[in-house]
Short mmCIF file of C-alpha atoms in Angstrom, two decimals:
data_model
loop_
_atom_site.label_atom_id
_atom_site.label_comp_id
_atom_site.label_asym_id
_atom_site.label_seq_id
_atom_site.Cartn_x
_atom_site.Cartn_y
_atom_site.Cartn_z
CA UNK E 1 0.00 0.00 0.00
CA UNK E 2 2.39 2.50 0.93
CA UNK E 3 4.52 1.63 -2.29
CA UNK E 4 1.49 2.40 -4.58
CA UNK E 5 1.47 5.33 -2.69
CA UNK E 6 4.48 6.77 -3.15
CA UNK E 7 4.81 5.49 -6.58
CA UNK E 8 1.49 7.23 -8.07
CA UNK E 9 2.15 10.72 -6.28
CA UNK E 10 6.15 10.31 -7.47
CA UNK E 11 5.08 10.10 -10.98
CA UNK E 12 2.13 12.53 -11.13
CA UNK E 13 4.77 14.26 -10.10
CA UNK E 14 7.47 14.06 -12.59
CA UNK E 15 5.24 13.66 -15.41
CA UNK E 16 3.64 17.15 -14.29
CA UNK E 17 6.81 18.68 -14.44
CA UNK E 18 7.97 17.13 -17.51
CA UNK E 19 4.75 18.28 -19.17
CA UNK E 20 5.79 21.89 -18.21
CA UNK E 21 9.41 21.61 -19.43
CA UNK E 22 8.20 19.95 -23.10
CA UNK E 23 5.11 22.72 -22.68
CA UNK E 24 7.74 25.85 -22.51
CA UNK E 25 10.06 24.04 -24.79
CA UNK E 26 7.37 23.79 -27.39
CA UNK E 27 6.76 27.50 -27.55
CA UNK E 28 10.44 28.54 -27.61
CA UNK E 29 10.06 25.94 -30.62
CA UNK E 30 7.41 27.60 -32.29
CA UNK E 31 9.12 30.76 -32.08
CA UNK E 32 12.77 29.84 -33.53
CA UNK E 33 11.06 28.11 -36.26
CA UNK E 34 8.46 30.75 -37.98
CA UNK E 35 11.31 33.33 -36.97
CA UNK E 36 14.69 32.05 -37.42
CA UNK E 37 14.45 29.23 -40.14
CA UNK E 38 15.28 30.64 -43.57
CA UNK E 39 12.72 28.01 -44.69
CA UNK E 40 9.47 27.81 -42.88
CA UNK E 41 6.14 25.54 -42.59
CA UNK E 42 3.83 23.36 -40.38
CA UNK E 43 5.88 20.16 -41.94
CA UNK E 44 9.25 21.29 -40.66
CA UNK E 45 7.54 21.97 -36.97
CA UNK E 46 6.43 18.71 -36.85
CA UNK E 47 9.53 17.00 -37.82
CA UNK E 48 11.65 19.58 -35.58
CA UNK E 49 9.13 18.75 -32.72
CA UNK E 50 9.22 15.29 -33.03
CA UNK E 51 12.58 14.68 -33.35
CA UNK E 52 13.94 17.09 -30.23
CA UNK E 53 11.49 16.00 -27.71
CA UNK E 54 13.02 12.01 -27.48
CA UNK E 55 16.24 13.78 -27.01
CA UNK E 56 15.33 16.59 -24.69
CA UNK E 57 13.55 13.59 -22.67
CA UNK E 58 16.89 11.70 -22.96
CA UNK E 59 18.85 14.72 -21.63
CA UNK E 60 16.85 16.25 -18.65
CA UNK E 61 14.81 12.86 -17.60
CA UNK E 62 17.45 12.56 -14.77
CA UNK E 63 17.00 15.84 -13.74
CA UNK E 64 13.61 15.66 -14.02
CA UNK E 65 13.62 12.68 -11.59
CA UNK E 66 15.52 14.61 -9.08
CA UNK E 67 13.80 17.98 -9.15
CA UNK E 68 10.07 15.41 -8.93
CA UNK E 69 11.90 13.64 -5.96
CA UNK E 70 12.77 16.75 -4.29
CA UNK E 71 9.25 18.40 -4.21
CA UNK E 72 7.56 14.64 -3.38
CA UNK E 73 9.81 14.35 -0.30
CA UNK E 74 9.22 18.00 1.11
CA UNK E 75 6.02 16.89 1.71
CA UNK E 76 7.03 13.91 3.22
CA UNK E 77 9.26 15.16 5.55
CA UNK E 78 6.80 18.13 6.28
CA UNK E 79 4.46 15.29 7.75
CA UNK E 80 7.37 13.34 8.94
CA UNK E 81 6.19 10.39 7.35
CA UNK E 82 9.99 9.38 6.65
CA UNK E 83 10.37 9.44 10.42
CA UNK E 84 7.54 8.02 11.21
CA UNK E 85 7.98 4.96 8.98
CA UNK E 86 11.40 4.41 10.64
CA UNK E 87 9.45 4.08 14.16
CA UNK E 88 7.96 1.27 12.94
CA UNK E 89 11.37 -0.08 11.35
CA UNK E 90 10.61 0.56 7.45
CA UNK E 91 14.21 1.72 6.60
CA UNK E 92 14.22 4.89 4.11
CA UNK E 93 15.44 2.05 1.23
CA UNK E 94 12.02 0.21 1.56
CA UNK E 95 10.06 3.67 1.51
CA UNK E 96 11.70 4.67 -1.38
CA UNK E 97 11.96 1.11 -3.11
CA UNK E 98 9.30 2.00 -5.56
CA UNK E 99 10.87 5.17 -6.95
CA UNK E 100 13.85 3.44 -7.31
CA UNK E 101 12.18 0.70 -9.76
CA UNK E 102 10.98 3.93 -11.63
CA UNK E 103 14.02 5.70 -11.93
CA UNK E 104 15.24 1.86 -13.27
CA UNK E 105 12.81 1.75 -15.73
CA UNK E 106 13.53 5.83 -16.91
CA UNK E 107 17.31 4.10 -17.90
CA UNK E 108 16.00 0.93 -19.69
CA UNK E 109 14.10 3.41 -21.99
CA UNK E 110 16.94 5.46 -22.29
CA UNK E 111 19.30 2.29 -22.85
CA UNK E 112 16.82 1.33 -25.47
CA UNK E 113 16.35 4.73 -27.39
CA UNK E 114 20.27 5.39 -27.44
CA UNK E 115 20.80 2.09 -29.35
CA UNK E 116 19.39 3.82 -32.33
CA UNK E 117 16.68 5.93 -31.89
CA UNK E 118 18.42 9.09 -30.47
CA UNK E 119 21.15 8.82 -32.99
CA UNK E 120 18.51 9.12 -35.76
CA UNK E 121 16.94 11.70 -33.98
CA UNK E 122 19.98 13.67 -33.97
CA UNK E 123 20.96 12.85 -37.23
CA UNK E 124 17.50 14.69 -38.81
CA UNK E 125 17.64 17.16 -36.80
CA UNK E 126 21.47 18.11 -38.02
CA UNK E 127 20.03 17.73 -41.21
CA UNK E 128 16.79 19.93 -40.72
CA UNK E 129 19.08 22.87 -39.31
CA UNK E 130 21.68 22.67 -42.01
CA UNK E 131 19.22 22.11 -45.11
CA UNK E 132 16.35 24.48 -43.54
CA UNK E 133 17.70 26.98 -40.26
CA UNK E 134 20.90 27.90 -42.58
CA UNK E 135 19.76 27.05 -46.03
CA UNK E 136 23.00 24.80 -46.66
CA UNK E 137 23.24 22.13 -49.01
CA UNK E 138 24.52 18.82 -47.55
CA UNK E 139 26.57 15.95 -48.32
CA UNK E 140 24.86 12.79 -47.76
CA UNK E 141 27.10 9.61 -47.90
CA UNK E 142 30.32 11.33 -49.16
CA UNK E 143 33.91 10.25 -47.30
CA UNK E 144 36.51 13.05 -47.75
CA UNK E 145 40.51 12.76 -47.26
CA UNK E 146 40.14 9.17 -45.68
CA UNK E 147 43.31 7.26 -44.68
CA UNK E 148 43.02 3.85 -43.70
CA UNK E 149 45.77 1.42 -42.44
CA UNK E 150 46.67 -2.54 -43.59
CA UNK E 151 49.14 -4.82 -41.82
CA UNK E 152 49.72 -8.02 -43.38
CA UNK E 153 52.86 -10.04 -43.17
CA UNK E 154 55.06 -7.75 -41.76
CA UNK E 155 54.03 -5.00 -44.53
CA UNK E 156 52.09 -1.91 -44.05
CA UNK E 157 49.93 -0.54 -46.55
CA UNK E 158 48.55 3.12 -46.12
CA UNK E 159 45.44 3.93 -48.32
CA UNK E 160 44.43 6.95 -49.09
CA UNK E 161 40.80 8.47 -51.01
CA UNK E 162 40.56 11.99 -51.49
CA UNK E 163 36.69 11.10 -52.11
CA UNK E 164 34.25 7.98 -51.53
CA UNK E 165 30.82 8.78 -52.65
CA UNK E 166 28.96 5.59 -50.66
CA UNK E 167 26.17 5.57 -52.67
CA UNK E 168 27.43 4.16 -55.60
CA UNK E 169 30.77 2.66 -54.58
CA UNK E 170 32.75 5.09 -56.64
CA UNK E 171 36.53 5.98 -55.22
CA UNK E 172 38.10 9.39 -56.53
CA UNK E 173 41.80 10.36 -56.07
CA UNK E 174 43.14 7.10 -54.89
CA UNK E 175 46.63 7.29 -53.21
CA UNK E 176 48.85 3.50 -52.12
CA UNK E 177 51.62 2.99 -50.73
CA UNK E 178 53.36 -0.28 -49.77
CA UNK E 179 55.90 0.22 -46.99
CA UNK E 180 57.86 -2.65 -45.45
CA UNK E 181 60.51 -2.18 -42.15
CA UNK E 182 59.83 1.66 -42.74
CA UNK E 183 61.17 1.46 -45.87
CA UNK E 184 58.62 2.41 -49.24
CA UNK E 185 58.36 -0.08 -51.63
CA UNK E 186 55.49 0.64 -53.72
CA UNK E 187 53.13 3.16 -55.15
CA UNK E 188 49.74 2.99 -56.46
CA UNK E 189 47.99 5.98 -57.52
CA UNK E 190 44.75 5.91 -59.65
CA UNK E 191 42.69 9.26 -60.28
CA UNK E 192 39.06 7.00 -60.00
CA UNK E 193 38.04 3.75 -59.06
CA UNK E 194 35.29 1.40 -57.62
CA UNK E 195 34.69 -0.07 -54.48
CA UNK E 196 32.55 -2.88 -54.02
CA UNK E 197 32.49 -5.13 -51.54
CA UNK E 198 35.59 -6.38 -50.36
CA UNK E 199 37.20 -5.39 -54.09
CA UNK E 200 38.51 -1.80 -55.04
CA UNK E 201 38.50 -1.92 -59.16
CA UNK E 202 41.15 1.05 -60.25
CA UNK E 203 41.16 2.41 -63.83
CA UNK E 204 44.59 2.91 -65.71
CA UNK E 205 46.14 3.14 -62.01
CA UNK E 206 50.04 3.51 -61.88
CA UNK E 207 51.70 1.48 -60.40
CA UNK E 208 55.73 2.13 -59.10
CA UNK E 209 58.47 -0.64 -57.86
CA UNK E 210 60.17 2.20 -55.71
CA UNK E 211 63.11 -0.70 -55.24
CA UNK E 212 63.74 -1.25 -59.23
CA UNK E 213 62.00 1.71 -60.52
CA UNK E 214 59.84 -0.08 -63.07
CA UNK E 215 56.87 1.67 -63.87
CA UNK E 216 53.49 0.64 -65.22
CA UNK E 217 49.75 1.48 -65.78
CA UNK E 218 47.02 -0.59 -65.79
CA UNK E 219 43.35 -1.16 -64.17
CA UNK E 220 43.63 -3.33 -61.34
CA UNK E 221 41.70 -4.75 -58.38
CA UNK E 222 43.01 -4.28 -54.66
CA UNK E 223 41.44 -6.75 -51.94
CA UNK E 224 40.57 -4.90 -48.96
CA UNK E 225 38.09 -4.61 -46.18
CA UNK E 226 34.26 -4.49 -47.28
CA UNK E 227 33.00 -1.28 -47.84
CA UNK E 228 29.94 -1.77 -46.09
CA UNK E 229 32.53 -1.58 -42.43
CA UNK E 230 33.76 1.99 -43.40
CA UNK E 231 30.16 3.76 -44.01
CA UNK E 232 29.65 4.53 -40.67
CA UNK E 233 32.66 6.59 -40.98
CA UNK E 234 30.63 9.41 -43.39
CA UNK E 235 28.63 9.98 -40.48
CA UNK E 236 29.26 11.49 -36.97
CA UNK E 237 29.88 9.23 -33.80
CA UNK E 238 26.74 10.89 -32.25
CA UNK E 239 24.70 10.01 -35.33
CA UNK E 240 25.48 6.44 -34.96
CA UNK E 241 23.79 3.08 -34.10
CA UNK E 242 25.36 1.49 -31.01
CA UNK E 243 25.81 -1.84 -33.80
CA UNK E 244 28.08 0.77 -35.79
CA UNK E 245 30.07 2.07 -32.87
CA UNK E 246 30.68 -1.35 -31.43
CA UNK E 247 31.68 -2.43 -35.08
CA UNK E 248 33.79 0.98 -35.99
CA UNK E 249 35.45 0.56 -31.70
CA UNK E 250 36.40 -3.06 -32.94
CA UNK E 251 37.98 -2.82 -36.26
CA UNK E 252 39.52 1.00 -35.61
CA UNK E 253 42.51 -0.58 -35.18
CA UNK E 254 42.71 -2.57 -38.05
CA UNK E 255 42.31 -0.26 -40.40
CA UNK E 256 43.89 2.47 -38.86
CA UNK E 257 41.28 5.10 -37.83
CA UNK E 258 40.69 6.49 -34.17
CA UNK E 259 38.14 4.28 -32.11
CA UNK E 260 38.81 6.26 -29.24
CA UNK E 261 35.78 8.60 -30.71
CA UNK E 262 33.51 5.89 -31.17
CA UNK E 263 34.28 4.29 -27.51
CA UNK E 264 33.73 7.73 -25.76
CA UNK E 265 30.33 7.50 -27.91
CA UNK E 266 29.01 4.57 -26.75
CA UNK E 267 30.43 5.50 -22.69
CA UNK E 268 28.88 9.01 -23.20
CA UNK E 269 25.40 7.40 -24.04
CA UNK E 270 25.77 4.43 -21.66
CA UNK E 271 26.18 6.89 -18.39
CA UNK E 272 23.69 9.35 -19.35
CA UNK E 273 20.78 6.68 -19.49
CA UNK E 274 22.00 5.30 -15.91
CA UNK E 275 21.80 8.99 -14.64
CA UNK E 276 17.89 8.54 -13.57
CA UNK E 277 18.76 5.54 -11.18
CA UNK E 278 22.33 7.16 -10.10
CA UNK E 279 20.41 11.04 -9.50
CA UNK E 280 17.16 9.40 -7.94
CA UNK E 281 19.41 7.04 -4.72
CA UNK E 282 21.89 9.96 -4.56
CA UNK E 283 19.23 12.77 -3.98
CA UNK E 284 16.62 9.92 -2.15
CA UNK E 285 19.44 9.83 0.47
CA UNK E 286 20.19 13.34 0.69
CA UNK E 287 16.26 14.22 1.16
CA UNK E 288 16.22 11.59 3.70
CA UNK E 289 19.44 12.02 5.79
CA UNK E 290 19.17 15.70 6.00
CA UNK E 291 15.76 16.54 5.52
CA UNK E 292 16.61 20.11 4.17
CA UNK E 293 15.10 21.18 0.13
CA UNK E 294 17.71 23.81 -0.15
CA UNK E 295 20.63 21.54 0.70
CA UNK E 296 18.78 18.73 -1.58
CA UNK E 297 18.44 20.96 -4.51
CA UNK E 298 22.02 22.33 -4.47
CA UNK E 299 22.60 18.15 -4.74
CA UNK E 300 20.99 17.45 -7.24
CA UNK E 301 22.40 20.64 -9.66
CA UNK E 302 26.36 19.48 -8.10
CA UNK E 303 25.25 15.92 -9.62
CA UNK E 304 23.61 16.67 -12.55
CA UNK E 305 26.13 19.34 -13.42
CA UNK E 306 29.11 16.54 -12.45
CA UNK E 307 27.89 14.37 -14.85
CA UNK E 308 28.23 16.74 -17.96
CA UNK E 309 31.47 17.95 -16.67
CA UNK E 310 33.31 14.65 -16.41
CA UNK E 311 32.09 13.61 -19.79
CA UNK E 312 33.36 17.13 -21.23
CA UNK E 313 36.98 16.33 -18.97
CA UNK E 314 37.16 12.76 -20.43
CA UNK E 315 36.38 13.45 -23.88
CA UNK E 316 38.83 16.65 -23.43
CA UNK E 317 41.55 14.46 -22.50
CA UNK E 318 40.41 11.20 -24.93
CA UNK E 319 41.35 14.26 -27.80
CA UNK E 320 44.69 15.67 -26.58
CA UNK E 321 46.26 13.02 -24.73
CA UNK E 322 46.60 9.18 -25.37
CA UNK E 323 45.86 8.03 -21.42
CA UNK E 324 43.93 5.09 -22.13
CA UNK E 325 39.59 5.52 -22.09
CA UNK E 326 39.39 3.59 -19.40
CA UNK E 327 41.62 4.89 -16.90
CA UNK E 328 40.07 8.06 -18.38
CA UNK E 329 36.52 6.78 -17.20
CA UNK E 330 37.92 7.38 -13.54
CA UNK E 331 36.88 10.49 -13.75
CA UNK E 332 33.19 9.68 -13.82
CA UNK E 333 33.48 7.24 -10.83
CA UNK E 334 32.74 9.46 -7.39
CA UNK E 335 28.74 9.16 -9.01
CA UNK E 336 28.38 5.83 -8.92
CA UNK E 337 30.02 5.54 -6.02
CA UNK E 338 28.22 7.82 -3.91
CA UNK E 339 25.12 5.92 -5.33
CA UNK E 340 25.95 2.86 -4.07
CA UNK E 341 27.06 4.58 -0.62
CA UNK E 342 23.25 6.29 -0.37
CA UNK E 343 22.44 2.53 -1.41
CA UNK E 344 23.98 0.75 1.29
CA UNK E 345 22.66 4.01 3.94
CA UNK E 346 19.20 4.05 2.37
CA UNK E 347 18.92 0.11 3.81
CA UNK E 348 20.72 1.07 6.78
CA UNK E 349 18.34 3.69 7.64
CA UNK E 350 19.28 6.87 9.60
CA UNK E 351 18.86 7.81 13.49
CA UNK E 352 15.77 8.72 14.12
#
């Protein structure tokens, strides 16, 4: 009974103030659209709308938690129905049990949408503000200056495409070169090409024996990775699918691109949907061990606000340095951590 209880009044709760947020949010919306977008109708709204309200939920639902948790426990502890449920040895874990599921479930949504469906989200709305806010034309599945690594028996190969249009396999500028104990053997260089599959078809490419100088030119096919692994790399690591950031993280090293970007990716959207359950025991335990909104709320913005700035520190250093990601991800622990310490005090219980 008391669960129910403080479930249905937690989420009338957050929901009302969520409702607000996405309420104000939706006029600012109406208002940068009919007045800043060169390009202007109901249809863009919509599709602006649409696609920034998943991500605005994926953003603030933490905080959202928090701030609903803050103003549900006031009451509480107005009443002293925290204390009182102690006197009768219901520790502040069991009175806040249900919440705790909630804030569970707010991650498992976010786990969910961040496999794919914020990525896409992002990824229209990049494309909404370039092609309609600034009137730019953009490049849709088009790979420029790409250099990609080969190690194979000792030998090195270094490719490189001044331009890969994806959508038709077609390779433009193509640069080769064959190096072996640091030393350059040969040189391949073919002004256009095709790519597909595993197979990159060059026309009238030249081809150079840097060791005997002989010299000759002719179309020729170069076995390489499929084509299909390097598409994700036309798009931004925040425009992603989790399956191409695991796949990109995997093979970076193979072919020679950074996978550091892709594995700060998939950590940056992995902590951010496990914000709701770390925010809601952190503040729960706050609320209930000091029983003070003004000390609660400066919590929960040091929290939130830790989050964002960790993330901004490790993907700071994950640019200019080359400490490794996950001693990097250090810097993100003292959250958990003091989750799991208002864990273990929440079950405790406090001093009544």
């Amino acid at each position: 009974m008391l669960a129910r209880y403080m479930l249905l009044n937690y989420t009338k709760t957050f929901f009302i103030i969520l409702l607000v947020l996405f309420g104000l949010l939706y006029f600012y919306l109406t208002g940068e659209v009919f007045a800043i977008f060169k390009q202007k109708s109901i249809e863009i709204f919509l599709s602006y709308t649409f696609n920034l309200l998943p991500l605005v939920f994926f953003y603030i639902s933490a905080f959202v938690s928090g701030l609903a948790l803050l103003l549900f426990f006031r009451k509480l502890t107005q009443k002293k129905i925290d204390l009182l449920t102690q006197s009768f040895g219901i520790s502040p874990l069991n009175l806040s049990f249900s919440i705790i599921i909630f804030s569970l479930f707010l991650s498992f949504i976010n786990i969910v949408g961040s496999y794919e469906l914020y990525a896409e989200n992002q990824k229209r709305l990049y494309v909404i503000e370039k092609e309609y806010r600034k009137a730019k034309e953009l490049e849709k599945g088009i790979i420029r200056n790409l250099w990609l690594l080969e190690e194979k028996n000792g030998e090195k190969g270094f490719y490189n495409f001044e331009l890969i249009d994806l959508s038709t396999g077609s390779v433009y500028g193509f640069y080769y070169i064959k190096t072996t104990e640091g030393s350059i053997r040969e040189l391949i260089i073919a002004q256009k090409g095709f790519w597909k599959g595993e197979n990159i078809e060059l026309k009238e490419a030249k081809i150079k024996n840097l060791f005997t100088g002989d010299e000759l030119i002719k179309d020729i096919t170069i076995h390489y990775v499929d084509i299909s692994q390097i598409k994700p790399l036309a798009e931004r690591p925040e425009h992603l699918s989790m399956k191409s950031l695991f796949i990109l993280s995997l093979i970076g090293e193979k072919i020679g691109i950074n996978q550091r970007y892709y594995l700060y990716e998939i950590l940056r959207r992995v902590l951010t949907a496990l914000l709701p359950i770390f925010i809601t025991i952190s503040v729960s335990w706050v609320c209930l061990r000091w029983r003070r909104l003004s000390f609660s709320l400066l919590g929960l913005i040091v929290l939130f606000s830790y989050h964002w700035l960790s993330l901004n520190i490790i993907k700071s250093f994950m640019e200019n340095t080359n400490i490794s990601l996950t001693l990097l991800s250090l810097i993100y622990a003292p959250l958990p951590t003091l989750s799991l310490k208002g864990l273990y005090d929440l079950g405790k219980g406090f001093r009544v």
